[in-house]
Amino acid sequence: MLKKIAFVALDGCFGCSFISSGLNDNLKEFISSFEIVSSPFIDSVNFDSCDICIIEGAVNSEESKQKAISLREKSKYVVALGTCACFGGINGLRNLCNTKEDVYQKYFNGKKSYEFKEVSVLLDKVLALENVIKVDYTIPGCPPVEEFIKQSIKTIAEGKSIKLPSHNLCYECTRNHESMLIPKREFLNVSISSIMEADNIDDNKCFLEQEILCMGPATRQGCNSRCVNVNVPCKGCMGPTSNTDEQGLKMINALSSILPAGVLNYFEDLIGTGYRFSLSLSAISKKGKRRDER
Ligand code: SF4
Ligand code: SF4
Ligand code: SF4
């Protein structure tokens, strides 16, 4: 049984760390059976070695990149925990800017990156952990489901491999989706910004069949359908399914088969919607790279 575990946060929101590292009541007892050599809440990565290093967050800065490389060297297994670490997460949307200087231009009154001594230097692109180091296992979700975290850590600690579910969310969704292929004249999400604005949602019927955008067809199952079960459409946080990194393209493909020709032209934010959590993995992220960096 592998016992020494490190929890480390790179560029995330600490949500995954909060749930997994023992602060959350539901996992407290389970996690306390391990020897915790590092926690993001004491901000220490000064340990010599560990069996399982569980890393939250994308790689957004040079400092995080170096930290990830160093963690890899002293860990037997590296686990990417949460959507930011697995796919870049919400952070990855900044890859729509061509370079980091575009970011400073937009958000820091045009100052150059080297003028900010107090913050670590941003990388040109937000990277998923697997873009920087070898990752042994991924536990996606924003944040991942607690039971999924627990079972995954337990399995890895026993020296076994974990396997992610391979189907999309529609496969496990219990909403009635019998007539998904009937073309619609209108698509509600084009004109509404919040689900609260939609009247008369049928609690038992597929969102797409009610012309409400749901990312289920392009998103990996495994979250226990926690949004769609409470009448909220899926936004795609479990990331792409096993057969592609292009979650957005897969969604466009799915929509093309259920919408009348031309309707997709009227979507205001196709990339932000389809790649909300996984843009760092997409070929679109590489488009903005300077020629000499390709
Ligand atoms: S995956 Fe979600 S909960 Fe986890 S660090 Fe990223 S934003 Fe936070
Ligand atoms: S599109 Fe959404 S609501 Fe419809 S079956 Fe798939 S996950 Fe369920
Ligand atoms: S329903 Fe979609 S957005 Fe909600 S937790 Fe599952 S994968 Fe994430």
Short mmCIF file of N, CA and C in Angstrom, two decimals, residues 64-222:
data_model
loop_
_atom_site.label_atom_id
_atom_site.label_comp_id
_atom_site.label_asym_id
_atom_site.label_seq_id
_atom_site.Cartn_x
_atom_site.Cartn_y
_atom_site.Cartn_z
N SER A 64 5.09 28.03 -11.77
CA SER A 64 4.32 26.77 -11.69
C SER A 64 4.94 25.69 -12.55
N LYS A 65 5.49 26.08 -13.68
CA LYS A 65 6.12 25.11 -14.56
C LYS A 65 7.32 24.45 -13.87
N GLN A 66 8.15 25.27 -13.23
CA GLN A 66 9.32 24.73 -12.54
C GLN A 66 8.91 23.86 -11.36
N LYS A 67 7.84 24.30 -10.68
CA LYS A 67 7.35 23.52 -9.53
C LYS A 67 6.88 22.14 -10.01
N ALA A 68 6.15 22.13 -11.13
CA ALA A 68 5.64 20.85 -11.66
C ALA A 68 6.80 19.92 -12.02
N ILE A 69 7.83 20.46 -12.64
CA ILE A 69 8.98 19.64 -13.04
C ILE A 69 9.66 19.04 -11.80
N SER A 70 9.82 19.88 -10.78
CA SER A 70 10.46 19.42 -9.55
C SER A 70 9.59 18.35 -8.84
N LEU A 71 8.28 18.54 -8.85
CA LEU A 71 7.39 17.56 -8.21
C LEU A 71 7.46 16.21 -8.92
N ARG A 72 7.55 16.26 -10.23
CA ARG A 72 7.65 15.01 -11.01
C ARG A 72 8.88 14.21 -10.59
N GLU A 73 9.98 14.92 -10.38
CA GLU A 73 11.24 14.24 -10.05
C GLU A 73 11.17 13.51 -8.72
N LYS A 74 10.37 14.01 -7.78
CA LYS A 74 10.36 13.36 -6.47
C LYS A 74 9.09 12.56 -6.17
N SER A 75 8.30 12.28 -7.21
CA SER A 75 7.05 11.55 -6.99
C SER A 75 7.01 10.26 -7.79
N LYS A 76 6.52 9.22 -7.16
CA LYS A 76 6.39 7.94 -7.87
C LYS A 76 5.25 8.04 -8.89
N TYR A 77 4.11 8.54 -8.45
CA TYR A 77 2.99 8.74 -9.36
C TYR A 77 2.53 10.20 -9.28
N VAL A 78 2.19 10.77 -10.43
CA VAL A 78 1.62 12.12 -10.45
C VAL A 78 0.17 12.01 -10.93
N VAL A 79 -0.71 12.65 -10.16
CA VAL A 79 -2.14 12.63 -10.51
C VAL A 79 -2.59 14.07 -10.78
N ALA A 80 -3.19 14.31 -11.94
CA ALA A 80 -3.78 15.63 -12.22
C ALA A 80 -5.18 15.62 -11.64
N LEU A 81 -5.40 16.48 -10.65
CA LEU A 81 -6.70 16.52 -9.97
C LEU A 81 -7.50 17.72 -10.43
N GLY A 82 -8.65 17.47 -11.01
CA GLY A 82 -9.53 18.57 -11.40
C GLY A 82 -9.27 19.03 -12.83
N THR A 83 -10.25 19.73 -13.33
CA THR A 83 -10.26 20.11 -14.73
C THR A 83 -9.12 21.07 -15.10
N CYS A 84 -8.73 21.94 -14.19
CA CYS A 84 -7.61 22.86 -14.50
C CYS A 84 -6.34 22.07 -14.77
N ALA A 85 -6.03 21.12 -13.89
CA ALA A 85 -4.81 20.32 -14.08
C ALA A 85 -4.93 19.40 -15.29
N CYS A 86 -6.12 18.84 -15.48
CA CYS A 86 -6.30 17.86 -16.58
C CYS A 86 -6.31 18.52 -17.95
N PHE A 87 -7.01 19.67 -18.06
CA PHE A 87 -7.21 20.25 -19.40
C PHE A 87 -6.92 21.76 -19.47
N GLY A 88 -6.39 22.35 -18.42
CA GLY A 88 -6.21 23.81 -18.40
C GLY A 88 -7.38 24.52 -17.75
N GLY A 89 -8.57 23.93 -17.84
CA GLY A 89 -9.75 24.49 -17.17
C GLY A 89 -10.10 25.89 -17.68
N ILE A 90 -10.83 26.60 -16.86
CA ILE A 90 -11.28 27.96 -17.22
C ILE A 90 -10.07 28.85 -17.56
N ASN A 91 -8.95 28.62 -16.86
CA ASN A 91 -7.73 29.42 -17.14
C ASN A 91 -7.37 29.42 -18.62
N GLY A 92 -7.64 28.28 -19.27
CA GLY A 92 -7.22 28.10 -20.66
C GLY A 92 -7.86 29.08 -21.62
N LEU A 93 -8.97 29.69 -21.20
CA LEU A 93 -9.63 30.64 -22.11
C LEU A 93 -8.73 31.84 -22.43
N ARG A 94 -7.72 32.09 -21.58
CA ARG A 94 -6.83 33.20 -21.90
C ARG A 94 -5.96 32.88 -23.13
N ASN A 95 -5.94 31.63 -23.55
CA ASN A 95 -5.18 31.27 -24.74
C ASN A 95 -5.79 31.85 -26.01
N LEU A 96 -6.97 32.43 -25.88
CA LEU A 96 -7.55 33.13 -27.03
C LEU A 96 -6.78 34.43 -27.32
N CYS A 97 -6.05 34.92 -26.30
CA CYS A 97 -5.13 36.03 -26.55
C CYS A 97 -3.90 35.44 -27.24
N ASN A 98 -3.29 36.17 -28.13
CA ASN A 98 -2.17 35.61 -28.87
C ASN A 98 -0.95 35.35 -28.01
N THR A 99 -0.61 36.28 -27.16
CA THR A 99 0.58 36.12 -26.31
C THR A 99 0.26 36.65 -24.92
N LYS A 100 1.17 36.40 -23.99
CA LYS A 100 0.96 36.92 -22.64
C LYS A 100 0.98 38.45 -22.63
N GLU A 101 1.70 39.06 -23.58
CA GLU A 101 1.74 40.52 -23.61
C GLU A 101 0.37 41.09 -23.94
N ASP A 102 -0.44 40.33 -24.73
CA ASP A 102 -1.82 40.75 -24.97
C ASP A 102 -2.60 40.82 -23.66
N VAL A 103 -2.31 39.85 -22.77
CA VAL A 103 -3.01 39.81 -21.48
C VAL A 103 -2.62 41.04 -20.66
N TYR A 104 -1.31 41.34 -20.60
CA TYR A 104 -0.87 42.51 -19.83
C TYR A 104 -1.45 43.78 -20.45
N GLN A 105 -1.49 43.81 -21.78
CA GLN A 105 -2.03 44.98 -22.48
C GLN A 105 -3.49 45.20 -22.07
N LYS A 106 -4.26 44.11 -22.03
CA LYS A 106 -5.69 44.23 -21.77
C LYS A 106 -5.98 44.50 -20.30
N TYR A 107 -5.27 43.79 -19.41
CA TYR A 107 -5.68 43.81 -18.00
C TYR A 107 -4.74 44.61 -17.08
N PHE A 108 -3.57 45.01 -17.57
CA PHE A 108 -2.64 45.73 -16.70
C PHE A 108 -2.19 47.03 -17.35
N ASN A 109 -3.12 47.70 -18.01
CA ASN A 109 -2.86 49.01 -18.62
C ASN A 109 -1.64 49.04 -19.51
N GLY A 110 -1.41 47.97 -20.20
CA GLY A 110 -0.34 47.97 -21.19
C GLY A 110 1.05 47.82 -20.63
N LYS A 111 1.19 47.62 -19.30
CA LYS A 111 2.54 47.42 -18.76
C LYS A 111 3.12 46.11 -19.29
N LYS A 112 4.42 46.02 -19.33
CA LYS A 112 5.07 44.80 -19.81
C LYS A 112 5.19 43.80 -18.65
N SER A 113 5.28 42.53 -18.99
CA SER A 113 5.31 41.51 -17.94
C SER A 113 6.49 41.70 -16.99
N TYR A 114 7.66 42.11 -17.52
CA TYR A 114 8.83 42.22 -16.64
C TYR A 114 8.73 43.37 -15.64
N GLU A 115 7.70 44.23 -15.80
CA GLU A 115 7.52 45.32 -14.84
C GLU A 115 6.85 44.84 -13.55
N PHE A 116 6.33 43.61 -13.56
CA PHE A 116 5.64 43.09 -12.39
C PHE A 116 6.56 42.16 -11.62
N LYS A 117 7.39 42.75 -10.77
CA LYS A 117 8.36 41.96 -10.01
C LYS A 117 7.65 41.05 -9.00
N GLU A 118 6.48 41.52 -8.50
CA GLU A 118 5.83 40.81 -7.40
C GLU A 118 4.98 39.61 -7.85
N VAL A 119 4.71 39.50 -9.14
CA VAL A 119 3.94 38.33 -9.60
C VAL A 119 4.81 37.49 -10.52
N SER A 120 4.56 36.19 -10.50
CA SER A 120 5.40 35.33 -11.33
C SER A 120 5.10 35.58 -12.80
N VAL A 121 6.08 35.33 -13.63
CA VAL A 121 5.97 35.64 -15.05
C VAL A 121 5.01 34.66 -15.73
N LEU A 122 4.01 35.21 -16.39
CA LEU A 122 3.05 34.34 -17.08
C LEU A 122 3.70 33.66 -18.27
N LEU A 123 3.30 32.42 -18.51
CA LEU A 123 3.68 31.76 -19.76
C LEU A 123 2.83 32.36 -20.88
N ASP A 124 3.28 32.22 -22.10
CA ASP A 124 2.49 32.73 -23.22
C ASP A 124 1.13 32.04 -23.30
N LYS A 125 1.12 30.76 -22.98
CA LYS A 125 -0.12 29.99 -23.02
C LYS A 125 -0.35 29.28 -21.70
N VAL A 126 -1.60 29.13 -21.31
CA VAL A 126 -1.93 28.29 -20.16
C VAL A 126 -1.85 26.83 -20.61
N LEU A 127 -1.15 26.03 -19.82
CA LEU A 127 -0.93 24.64 -20.21
C LEU A 127 -1.63 23.68 -19.24
N ALA A 128 -2.07 22.57 -19.77
CA ALA A 128 -2.52 21.48 -18.89
C ALA A 128 -1.26 20.83 -18.32
N LEU A 129 -1.39 20.15 -17.18
CA LEU A 129 -0.22 19.55 -16.55
C LEU A 129 0.50 18.59 -17.49
N GLU A 130 -0.26 17.85 -18.29
CA GLU A 130 0.36 16.84 -19.17
C GLU A 130 1.18 17.50 -20.29
N ASN A 131 0.99 18.80 -20.52
CA ASN A 131 1.81 19.50 -21.50
C ASN A 131 3.21 19.80 -20.95
N VAL A 132 3.38 19.64 -19.64
CA VAL A 132 4.65 20.01 -18.99
C VAL A 132 5.40 18.80 -18.44
N ILE A 133 4.68 17.88 -17.82
CA ILE A 133 5.32 16.70 -17.24
C ILE A 133 4.49 15.46 -17.57
N LYS A 134 5.08 14.31 -17.34
CA LYS A 134 4.32 13.06 -17.52
C LYS A 134 3.30 12.93 -16.38
N VAL A 135 2.06 12.73 -16.75
CA VAL A 135 0.99 12.55 -15.76
C VAL A 135 0.55 11.09 -15.80
N ASP A 136 0.50 10.47 -14.64
CA ASP A 136 0.14 9.05 -14.62
C ASP A 136 -1.37 8.84 -14.65
N TYR A 137 -2.08 9.69 -13.90
CA TYR A 137 -3.54 9.52 -13.84
C TYR A 137 -4.23 10.88 -13.82
N THR A 138 -5.44 10.91 -14.33
CA THR A 138 -6.23 12.15 -14.28
C THR A 138 -7.55 11.89 -13.56
N ILE A 139 -7.96 12.89 -12.78
CA ILE A 139 -9.26 12.84 -12.11
C ILE A 139 -9.99 14.13 -12.50
N PRO A 140 -10.73 14.14 -13.60
CA PRO A 140 -11.35 15.38 -14.06
C PRO A 140 -12.60 15.78 -13.28
N GLY A 141 -13.03 17.02 -13.52
CA GLY A 141 -14.22 17.56 -12.86
C GLY A 141 -13.88 18.89 -12.22
N CYS A 142 -14.84 19.76 -12.12
CA CYS A 142 -14.59 21.10 -11.57
C CYS A 142 -15.61 21.43 -10.49
N PRO A 143 -15.33 20.97 -9.26
CA PRO A 143 -14.30 20.00 -8.88
C PRO A 143 -14.78 18.58 -9.14
N PRO A 144 -13.88 17.59 -9.05
CA PRO A 144 -14.32 16.20 -9.23
C PRO A 144 -15.28 15.79 -8.12
N VAL A 145 -16.10 14.79 -8.43
CA VAL A 145 -17.03 14.24 -7.43
C VAL A 145 -16.21 13.58 -6.31
N GLU A 146 -16.62 13.81 -5.06
CA GLU A 146 -15.85 13.32 -3.91
C GLU A 146 -15.61 11.81 -3.96
N GLU A 147 -16.65 11.04 -4.25
CA GLU A 147 -16.50 9.59 -4.26
C GLU A 147 -15.52 9.14 -5.34
N PHE A 148 -15.53 9.86 -6.44
CA PHE A 148 -14.61 9.59 -7.55
C PHE A 148 -13.16 9.84 -7.10
N ILE A 149 -12.94 10.92 -6.36
CA ILE A 149 -11.60 11.22 -5.82
C ILE A 149 -11.17 10.10 -4.88
N LYS A 150 -12.07 9.75 -3.99
CA LYS A 150 -11.75 8.75 -2.96
C LYS A 150 -11.40 7.40 -3.60
N GLN A 151 -12.26 6.94 -4.50
CA GLN A 151 -12.02 5.64 -5.12
C GLN A 151 -10.73 5.65 -5.96
N SER A 152 -10.48 6.78 -6.62
CA SER A 152 -9.28 6.88 -7.46
C SER A 152 -8.02 6.81 -6.60
N ILE A 153 -7.98 7.59 -5.52
CA ILE A 153 -6.79 7.58 -4.65
C ILE A 153 -6.59 6.20 -4.04
N LYS A 154 -7.69 5.59 -3.61
CA LYS A 154 -7.62 4.26 -2.99
C LYS A 154 -7.03 3.25 -4.00
N THR A 155 -7.52 3.29 -5.22
CA THR A 155 -7.06 2.35 -6.24
C THR A 155 -5.58 2.55 -6.55
N ILE A 156 -5.18 3.81 -6.71
CA ILE A 156 -3.77 4.10 -7.02
C ILE A 156 -2.89 3.66 -5.84
N ALA A 157 -3.36 3.92 -4.63
CA ALA A 157 -2.57 3.55 -3.44
C ALA A 157 -2.40 2.04 -3.33
N GLU A 158 -3.36 1.30 -3.87
CA GLU A 158 -3.26 -0.17 -3.85
C GLU A 158 -2.37 -0.69 -4.98
N GLY A 159 -1.82 0.24 -5.75
CA GLY A 159 -0.91 -0.14 -6.83
C GLY A 159 -1.63 -0.52 -8.12
N LYS A 160 -2.93 -0.20 -8.19
CA LYS A 160 -3.69 -0.54 -9.41
C LYS A 160 -3.92 0.71 -10.25
N SER A 161 -4.32 0.49 -11.50
CA SER A 161 -4.57 1.63 -12.40
C SER A 161 -6.02 2.07 -12.31
N ILE A 162 -6.23 3.36 -12.51
CA ILE A 162 -7.62 3.83 -12.60
C ILE A 162 -7.96 4.04 -14.07
N LYS A 163 -9.22 3.85 -14.38
CA LYS A 163 -9.67 4.00 -15.75
C LYS A 163 -10.87 4.94 -15.75
N LEU A 164 -10.84 5.94 -16.59
CA LEU A 164 -11.97 6.88 -16.64
C LEU A 164 -13.10 6.28 -17.47
N PRO A 165 -14.34 6.66 -17.15
CA PRO A 165 -15.45 6.21 -18.00
C PRO A 165 -15.28 6.77 -19.41
N SER A 166 -15.64 5.99 -20.41
CA SER A 166 -15.33 6.42 -21.77
C SER A 166 -16.50 7.05 -22.52
N HIS A 167 -17.72 6.84 -22.05
CA HIS A 167 -18.88 7.38 -22.79
C HIS A 167 -19.10 8.85 -22.47
N ASN A 168 -20.03 9.45 -23.21
CA ASN A 168 -20.38 10.85 -22.90
C ASN A 168 -21.48 10.91 -21.84
N LEU A 169 -21.75 12.13 -21.41
CA LEU A 169 -22.70 12.32 -20.29
C LEU A 169 -24.11 11.85 -20.65
N CYS A 170 -24.50 11.99 -21.92
CA CYS A 170 -25.85 11.57 -22.33
C CYS A 170 -26.07 10.10 -22.02
N TYR A 171 -24.99 9.34 -22.03
CA TYR A 171 -25.08 7.89 -21.79
C TYR A 171 -25.62 7.60 -20.39
N GLU A 172 -25.22 8.42 -19.40
CA GLU A 172 -25.69 8.16 -18.03
C GLU A 172 -26.88 9.04 -17.65
N CYS A 173 -27.17 10.07 -18.45
CA CYS A 173 -28.23 11.03 -18.12
C CYS A 173 -29.59 10.34 -18.17
N THR A 174 -30.39 10.58 -17.14
CA THR A 174 -31.69 9.90 -17.08
C THR A 174 -32.83 10.75 -17.65
N ARG A 175 -32.51 11.96 -18.12
CA ARG A 175 -33.57 12.75 -18.75
C ARG A 175 -33.99 12.06 -20.05
N ASN A 176 -35.23 12.17 -20.36
CA ASN A 176 -35.77 11.52 -21.55
C ASN A 176 -35.18 12.15 -22.82
N HIS A 177 -34.43 11.36 -23.59
CA HIS A 177 -33.87 11.93 -24.83
C HIS A 177 -34.11 11.01 -26.01
N GLU A 178 -35.39 10.86 -26.29
CA GLU A 178 -35.77 9.95 -27.37
C GLU A 178 -35.74 10.61 -28.73
N SER A 179 -36.05 11.90 -28.79
CA SER A 179 -36.22 12.52 -30.10
C SER A 179 -35.16 13.59 -30.36
N MET A 180 -33.92 13.30 -29.92
CA MET A 180 -32.84 14.28 -30.01
C MET A 180 -32.55 14.72 -31.44
N LEU A 181 -32.92 13.91 -32.39
CA LEU A 181 -32.52 14.21 -33.76
C LEU A 181 -33.57 15.01 -34.54
N ILE A 182 -34.60 15.48 -33.85
CA ILE A 182 -35.60 16.28 -34.57
C ILE A 182 -35.09 17.72 -34.73
N PRO A 183 -34.89 18.22 -35.94
CA PRO A 183 -34.37 19.57 -36.13
C PRO A 183 -35.31 20.64 -35.57
N LYS A 184 -34.72 21.69 -34.99
CA LYS A 184 -35.51 22.77 -34.39
C LYS A 184 -35.32 24.06 -35.17
N ARG A 185 -36.33 24.87 -35.12
CA ARG A 185 -36.24 26.17 -35.80
C ARG A 185 -35.41 27.16 -34.99
N GLU A 186 -35.53 27.10 -33.67
CA GLU A 186 -34.85 28.09 -32.83
C GLU A 186 -33.94 27.36 -31.85
N PHE A 187 -32.95 28.10 -31.34
CA PHE A 187 -32.12 27.50 -30.31
C PHE A 187 -32.03 28.50 -29.17
N LEU A 188 -32.61 28.12 -28.05
CA LEU A 188 -32.83 29.05 -26.96
C LEU A 188 -31.57 29.76 -26.49
N ASN A 189 -30.46 29.02 -26.43
CA ASN A 189 -29.25 29.60 -25.87
C ASN A 189 -28.71 30.79 -26.68
N VAL A 190 -29.18 30.92 -27.91
CA VAL A 190 -28.75 32.06 -28.71
C VAL A 190 -29.24 33.36 -28.08
N SER A 191 -30.40 33.30 -27.45
CA SER A 191 -30.99 34.54 -26.97
C SER A 191 -31.05 34.68 -25.45
N ILE A 192 -30.79 33.61 -24.71
CA ILE A 192 -30.84 33.76 -23.25
C ILE A 192 -29.44 33.68 -22.66
N SER A 193 -29.20 34.40 -21.58
CA SER A 193 -27.90 34.33 -20.94
C SER A 193 -27.96 33.49 -19.68
N SER A 194 -29.14 33.22 -19.19
CA SER A 194 -29.26 32.42 -17.98
C SER A 194 -30.43 31.47 -18.12
N ILE A 195 -30.25 30.29 -17.54
CA ILE A 195 -31.31 29.29 -17.59
C ILE A 195 -32.55 29.81 -16.88
N MET A 196 -32.33 30.75 -15.92
CA MET A 196 -33.46 31.29 -15.17
C MET A 196 -34.42 32.06 -16.09
N GLU A 197 -33.93 32.49 -17.23
CA GLU A 197 -34.77 33.25 -18.14
C GLU A 197 -35.68 32.35 -18.97
N ALA A 198 -35.41 31.06 -18.93
CA ALA A 198 -36.21 30.15 -19.75
C ALA A 198 -37.48 29.74 -19.01
N ASP A 199 -38.60 29.85 -19.66
CA ASP A 199 -39.87 29.45 -19.04
C ASP A 199 -40.15 27.99 -19.36
N ASN A 200 -40.93 27.39 -18.51
CA ASN A 200 -41.51 26.07 -18.80
C ASN A 200 -40.47 25.01 -19.17
N ILE A 201 -39.46 24.84 -18.35
CA ILE A 201 -38.52 23.75 -18.61
C ILE A 201 -39.13 22.44 -18.10
N ASP A 202 -39.13 21.46 -18.96
CA ASP A 202 -39.61 20.14 -18.57
C ASP A 202 -38.47 19.44 -17.82
N ASP A 203 -38.70 19.14 -16.52
CA ASP A 203 -37.64 18.58 -15.67
C ASP A 203 -37.16 17.21 -16.13
N ASN A 204 -37.97 16.54 -16.91
CA ASN A 204 -37.62 15.17 -17.28
C ASN A 204 -37.13 15.03 -18.71
N LYS A 205 -37.11 16.11 -19.43
CA LYS A 205 -36.79 16.01 -20.84
C LYS A 205 -35.39 16.56 -21.13
N CYS A 206 -34.71 15.95 -22.06
CA CYS A 206 -33.39 16.41 -22.49
C CYS A 206 -33.40 17.91 -22.79
N PHE A 207 -32.36 18.61 -22.32
CA PHE A 207 -32.28 20.05 -22.58
C PHE A 207 -32.21 20.36 -24.07
N LEU A 208 -31.40 19.60 -24.77
CA LEU A 208 -31.25 19.89 -26.20
C LEU A 208 -32.58 19.75 -26.93
N GLU A 209 -33.39 18.81 -26.50
CA GLU A 209 -34.69 18.64 -27.13
C GLU A 209 -35.61 19.81 -26.82
N GLN A 210 -35.24 20.59 -25.78
CA GLN A 210 -36.03 21.78 -25.45
C GLN A 210 -35.32 23.04 -25.96
N GLU A 211 -34.36 22.84 -26.87
CA GLU A 211 -33.59 23.94 -27.49
C GLU A 211 -32.76 24.72 -26.47
N ILE A 212 -32.30 24.03 -25.43
CA ILE A 212 -31.42 24.65 -24.43
C ILE A 212 -30.06 23.96 -24.53
N LEU A 213 -29.02 24.76 -24.67
CA LEU A 213 -27.70 24.18 -24.89
C LEU A 213 -27.23 23.36 -23.69
N CYS A 214 -26.84 22.13 -23.94
CA CYS A 214 -26.31 21.24 -22.91
C CYS A 214 -25.12 20.54 -23.53
N MET A 215 -23.99 20.55 -22.84
CA MET A 215 -22.74 20.01 -23.41
C MET A 215 -22.62 18.49 -23.27
N GLY A 216 -23.67 17.84 -22.84
CA GLY A 216 -23.63 16.39 -22.60
C GLY A 216 -23.02 15.57 -23.73
N PRO A 217 -23.39 15.81 -25.00
CA PRO A 217 -22.87 14.95 -26.07
C PRO A 217 -21.35 15.00 -26.21
N ALA A 218 -20.71 16.08 -25.77
CA ALA A 218 -19.27 16.23 -25.97
C ALA A 218 -18.47 16.13 -24.68
N THR A 219 -19.14 15.68 -23.60
CA THR A 219 -18.50 15.70 -22.27
C THR A 219 -18.45 14.30 -21.68
N ARG A 220 -17.32 14.00 -21.04
CA ARG A 220 -17.15 12.66 -20.46
C ARG A 220 -18.15 12.43 -19.32
N GLN A 221 -18.71 11.26 -19.25
CA GLN A 221 -19.58 10.92 -18.12
C GLN A 221 -18.74 10.71 -16.86
N GLY A 222 -19.41 10.59 -15.71
CA GLY A 222 -18.67 10.27 -14.49
C GLY A 222 -18.91 11.24 -13.35
#
